[in-house]
Amino acid sequence: MIVLGVESSCDETGLALYDTQRGLLSHALYSQVAMHEEYGGVVPELASRDHIRRAIPLLEQALQGAAITPQQIDAIAYTQGPGLAGALLVGSSVACSLGLALDKPVLGIHHLEGHLLSPLLASEPPEFPFVALLVSGGHTQLMRVDGVGQYELLGETLDDAAGEAFDKSAKLLGLGYPGGPAISRLAEFGDPEAYKLPRPMLHSKDLMFSFSGLKTAVLTVAKNQGLANICEQDKANIARGFVDAIVDVLTAKCVAALKQTGLKRLVIAGGVGANKQLRASLDAAAAKKRFKVYYPELEFCTDNGAMIAFAGAMRLQINPLAAQRDYSFNV
Ligand code: KG4
Ligand code: ZN
């Protein structure tokens, strides 16, 4: 069975083809990051319009890469939400129009399920059950995953998501959009002793997170140094203080979730999962506490079509009726 995946929830247009026999056949991706950069964040209207421009050329690219014809597609999976409404509407209308034209069934996929299952696209995928840390721009959640569709929420953020904290703190320091990779790079040059920032909820004895206070701490430190003329080294020191704090909290909560569930496998998903410092910290904890940690391929950490095609294929393997010839899409 070949599933076409369509992702358009935010600022990446992704189309991919996944074959349940042969694995991922192709994936085509266009990131709008450069377009939104000058506004310091995603402009929803521009995002929707750009998805419209990119979707069909990316579909052609994916089909070419997989060397198949549109008729060979068995089902179409699209991101149903959560995400920007206008952006989601583009992906769902592309998916439903294709479904109607090709007479193929369609199914909506929860964006977070796409992220959650993306580490299973790796060459050595984890077995179920596992604990998953989902760290994206919009979400921070710890889940127990017993199988496809069998998810138990263990904890989540009370306010900002981890990616949001990265992006907002980076913005305060005058770094570009998206801020996550930028603040992470800058932190490498920072002095870890210069600023010890708070580790919110580190000792809360549950699996909840809170990052808005950390962002405020970055603002306070930056203001104290004089926001406008803060020197590069000091910026790097603040970045280091921020990254160390957030990584400490994420690592400690993952370890606590493993302890609570008694599981020995940890899976990381979502854009922040690409973070170098987080990976190093989790690898160190895994070696010390004897658990195994799995990451998606770097290209599948942030939004992409492959994870949606894959999640669709997994859903259909469990329930072939999950996809329907119902083209009245809803997002
Ligand atoms: O999963 P994703 O692509 O989109 C959402 O579903 O939100 O995640 C995007 C988030 C952004 O906040 C971005 O700054 C963050 O992931 N991110 C990173 C890194 N790469 C992306 N954060 C920290 N370090 C990175 N290397
Ligand atoms: Zn995402």
XYZ file of C-alpha atoms and ligand atoms in Angstrom:
358
model
C 0.000 0.000 0.000
C 1.341 3.423 -0.996
C 0.230 6.436 1.044
C 0.703 10.053 0.009
C 1.269 12.353 3.005
C 0.472 16.072 2.881
C 1.714 18.437 5.605
C 0.880 22.148 5.646
C 0.096 23.036 9.264
C 2.546 25.908 9.659
C 5.415 27.149 7.505
C 6.588 23.951 5.826
C 4.910 22.335 2.842
C 5.729 18.629 2.781
C 4.572 15.889 0.398
C 5.837 12.336 0.717
C 5.127 8.806 -0.430
C 5.369 5.898 1.991
C 5.057 2.273 0.905
C 4.201 -0.264 3.621
C 6.378 -2.823 1.775
C 9.357 -0.707 0.750
C 9.343 2.122 3.306
C 9.711 5.797 2.478
C 9.806 6.190 -1.315
C 10.343 9.933 -1.498
C 9.678 13.157 0.314
C 9.634 16.708 -0.931
C 9.755 19.684 1.388
C 9.693 23.433 1.088
C 10.401 25.605 4.098
C 9.039 29.162 4.159
C 11.491 30.208 6.859
C 13.256 32.775 4.650
C 9.940 34.419 3.774
C 8.819 34.804 7.414
C 12.254 35.791 8.709
C 11.862 39.496 8.021
C 8.661 39.564 10.124
C 10.289 37.754 13.052
C 7.679 34.973 12.978
C 5.163 33.147 10.821
C 2.628 35.388 9.049
C -0.419 33.093 8.635
C -1.793 34.748 5.497
C 1.550 34.534 3.714
C 1.970 30.935 4.857
C -1.369 29.853 3.339
C -0.647 31.561 0.038
C 2.763 29.964 -0.197
C 1.401 26.468 0.541
C -0.887 26.954 -2.480
C 2.094 27.845 -4.660
C 4.241 24.917 -3.507
C 1.864 21.986 -3.108
C 1.503 20.766 -6.705
C 5.192 21.194 -7.728
C 6.145 19.290 -4.555
C 3.648 16.548 -5.398
C 5.250 16.215 -8.837
C 8.687 16.104 -7.202
C 7.573 13.381 -4.772
C 6.013 11.304 -7.561
C 9.159 11.638 -9.657
C 11.379 10.718 -6.723
C 9.312 7.596 -6.082
C 9.025 6.840 -9.816
C 5.297 6.140 -9.552
C 2.181 7.498 -11.242
C -0.598 9.200 -9.265
C -2.821 6.154 -9.917
C -0.433 3.978 -7.908
C -1.266 5.919 -4.746
C -3.626 3.860 -2.567
C -4.634 6.487 -0.001
C -3.934 10.111 0.911
C -3.179 11.263 4.459
C -3.187 14.951 5.325
C -2.536 16.962 8.462
C -5.913 17.750 9.931
C -4.623 19.854 12.842
C -3.571 21.427 15.058
C -2.057 24.287 13.110
C -2.852 27.549 11.333
C -6.386 27.285 9.968
C -5.680 28.762 6.537
C -2.515 26.702 6.130
C -4.315 23.492 7.117
C -7.104 24.238 4.651
C -4.618 24.278 1.788
C -3.207 20.818 2.599
C -6.613 19.312 3.244
C -8.126 20.732 0.060
C -5.155 19.509 -1.981
C -5.508 16.045 -0.409
C -9.291 15.883 -0.831
C -9.228 17.225 -4.412
C -6.601 14.639 -5.355
C -8.615 11.939 -3.627
C -11.727 12.921 -5.552
C -9.904 13.170 -8.876
C -8.044 9.868 -8.448
C -10.909 8.089 -6.663
C -8.696 7.302 -3.653
C -9.691 7.432 0.027
C -8.375 10.166 2.314
C -7.718 10.384 6.042
C -6.899 13.255 8.377
C -3.920 12.820 10.689
C -3.272 14.616 13.964
C -0.071 16.617 13.467
C 1.316 15.499 16.824
C 0.776 11.847 15.972
C 2.904 12.469 12.893
C 5.701 13.852 15.079
C 5.248 11.112 17.656
C 5.679 8.308 15.139
C 8.449 9.985 13.109
C 11.293 8.214 15.004
C 9.869 4.953 13.633
C 11.017 6.055 10.179
C 14.635 5.555 11.298
C 16.654 2.551 10.156
C 16.665 1.106 13.673
C 13.256 2.064 15.028
C 12.273 1.635 18.677
C 9.868 -1.107 19.682
C 6.676 -0.355 21.624
C 6.114 0.516 24.422
C 8.150 3.657 24.937
C 8.050 7.075 26.558
C 7.940 9.914 24.051
C 8.982 13.489 24.603
C 7.222 15.673 22.081
C 8.911 19.053 21.897
C 7.732 21.323 19.109
C 6.942 24.983 18.600
C 3.412 24.522 19.897
C 3.624 21.570 22.290
C 5.652 20.004 25.064
C 4.279 16.665 26.149
C 5.451 13.443 27.697
C 3.503 10.416 26.508
C 3.445 6.736 27.142
C 3.132 5.042 23.748
C 1.978 1.402 23.728
C 1.262 1.202 20.009
C -0.129 3.205 17.113
C -3.140 5.059 18.528
C -2.400 3.963 22.092
C -1.165 7.114 23.739
C -1.344 8.169 27.368
C -0.509 11.748 28.272
C 1.881 11.740 31.246
C 2.570 15.445 31.474
C 2.673 18.653 29.481
C 3.498 22.318 29.697
C 1.290 24.638 31.704
C 2.180 27.607 29.506
C 4.781 28.054 26.741
C 6.000 25.112 24.678
C 9.740 24.386 24.655
C 10.094 25.545 21.035
C 8.165 28.700 21.858
C 10.551 29.388 24.755
C 13.498 28.930 22.383
C 11.947 31.226 19.775
C 10.829 33.952 22.207
C 14.127 33.995 24.120
C 16.021 34.183 20.827
C 13.851 37.101 19.756
C 14.615 38.921 23.027
C 18.307 38.534 22.224
C 17.757 39.930 18.744
C 18.447 36.615 17.001
C 16.644 35.641 13.805
C 13.586 33.475 13.231
C 13.272 30.591 13.929
C 15.144 31.219 17.137
C 15.722 27.630 18.261
C 18.681 26.787 16.033
C 20.110 30.339 16.374
C 20.128 30.470 20.191
C 21.475 26.928 20.293
C 24.406 27.836 18.015
C 25.181 30.985 19.999
C 25.037 29.086 23.301
C 28.046 27.017 22.201
C 30.233 30.088 22.684
C 28.721 31.048 26.038
C 30.193 30.679 29.520
C 28.075 28.171 31.487
C 28.968 29.903 34.755
C 27.967 33.439 33.701
C 24.189 33.145 34.213
C 22.431 30.466 36.202
C 18.827 30.768 35.082
C 15.901 29.124 36.914
C 14.883 25.536 36.113
C 11.081 25.863 36.322
C 9.251 22.926 37.943
C 12.399 20.837 38.124
C 11.394 19.641 41.580
C 7.620 19.632 41.076
C 7.483 15.838 41.547
C 5.201 15.494 38.531
C 5.743 15.479 34.788
C 4.454 18.973 34.104
C 6.540 21.757 32.562
C 6.439 25.542 32.618
C 8.694 27.706 30.478
C 7.224 31.197 30.565
C 9.228 32.087 33.691
C 12.441 31.069 31.984
C 11.680 33.396 29.086
C 11.032 36.202 31.596
C 14.351 35.407 33.292
C 16.102 35.839 29.930
C 14.342 39.190 29.485
C 15.322 40.353 32.981
C 18.992 39.422 32.530
C 19.106 40.980 29.066
C 17.458 44.191 30.334
C 19.939 44.399 33.210
C 22.743 44.261 30.679
C 21.081 46.971 28.551
C 19.111 45.287 25.754
C 20.222 47.654 22.987
C 23.972 47.503 23.461
C 24.494 44.057 24.887
C 27.827 42.673 23.632
C 28.103 39.461 21.604
C 29.863 37.528 24.381
C 27.201 38.456 26.879
C 24.489 37.418 24.427
C 26.231 34.072 24.098
C 26.441 33.773 27.894
C 22.705 34.419 28.274
C 21.964 31.983 25.457
C 24.072 29.393 27.274
C 22.248 30.044 30.553
C 18.910 29.596 28.791
C 19.844 26.431 26.872
C 21.420 24.790 29.939
C 18.290 25.502 32.004
C 15.761 24.204 29.494
C 17.843 21.146 28.642
C 18.237 20.306 32.340
C 14.469 20.417 32.865
C 13.637 18.398 29.743
C 16.238 15.752 30.610
C 15.155 15.447 34.257
C 11.469 15.067 33.326
C 12.281 12.395 30.731
C 14.243 10.444 33.340
C 11.337 10.836 35.788
C 8.828 9.630 33.165
C 10.923 6.520 32.515
C 11.123 5.871 36.229
C 7.376 6.341 36.693
C 6.445 4.009 33.810
C 9.256 1.519 34.368
C 10.077 1.726 30.636
C 13.597 1.719 29.227
C 13.025 3.325 25.829
C 12.762 7.066 25.275
C 11.768 8.570 21.947
C 12.256 12.246 21.097
C 10.067 13.975 18.530
C 9.370 17.493 17.266
C 11.520 20.416 16.178
C 13.366 20.896 19.486
C 14.443 17.256 19.164
C 16.977 18.540 16.626
C 18.718 20.436 19.420
C 22.342 19.420 19.831
C 22.608 20.217 23.558
C 19.394 18.335 24.350
C 20.648 15.282 22.478
C 23.997 15.368 24.281
C 22.298 15.673 27.671
C 19.831 12.839 26.968
C 22.636 10.612 25.642
C 24.601 11.210 28.852
C 21.549 10.434 31.004
C 20.837 7.302 28.937
C 24.360 6.018 29.497
C 24.169 6.724 33.223
C 20.644 5.458 33.869
C 20.777 2.618 31.335
C 17.958 3.440 29.013
C 17.948 3.777 25.253
C 17.109 7.007 23.497
C 15.842 7.263 19.915
C 15.737 10.370 17.736
C 14.107 10.977 14.381
C 16.472 11.659 11.478
C 17.279 15.395 11.679
C 15.228 16.128 8.553
C 12.164 14.525 10.198
C 12.383 16.437 13.489
C 10.743 19.554 12.102
C 7.522 19.472 10.065
C 7.550 17.228 7.007
C 5.263 15.137 4.820
C 7.020 11.832 5.516
C 5.734 11.656 9.086
C 2.151 12.233 7.880
C 2.423 9.598 5.131
C 3.895 7.184 7.675
C 1.268 7.867 10.360
C -1.434 7.428 7.681
C 0.062 4.102 6.587
C 0.262 2.878 10.199
C -3.357 3.869 10.839
C -4.479 2.072 7.677
C -2.608 -1.092 8.574
C -4.593 -1.272 11.793
C -7.889 -0.220 10.250
C -8.236 -0.189 6.455
C -11.492 1.749 6.877
C -9.668 4.665 8.505
C -9.493 6.277 5.043
C -12.794 7.089 3.363
C -14.067 8.477 0.081
C -15.444 11.422 2.007
C -13.997 14.569 0.562
C -15.848 17.041 2.739
C -12.632 17.842 4.532
C -12.579 19.273 8.006
C -9.610 20.827 9.767
O 7.979 20.506 15.151
P 8.203 21.831 14.551
O 8.866 21.921 13.208
O 6.877 22.621 14.364
C 5.800 22.564 15.231
O 4.984 21.614 15.105
O 5.753 23.460 16.099
O 9.021 22.662 15.642
C 9.429 23.967 15.422
C 10.156 24.434 16.668
C 10.515 25.898 16.633
O 10.130 26.478 17.846
C 12.027 25.890 16.457
O 12.668 27.001 17.018
C 12.401 24.622 17.179
O 11.378 23.698 16.837
N 13.708 24.104 16.768
C 14.774 24.048 17.590
C 15.844 23.540 16.812
N 15.390 23.311 15.541
C 14.071 23.663 15.531
N 14.901 24.366 18.873
C 16.106 24.204 19.431
N 17.190 23.759 18.768
C 17.108 23.419 17.469
N 18.178 22.966 16.807
Zn 5.201 20.209 14.020
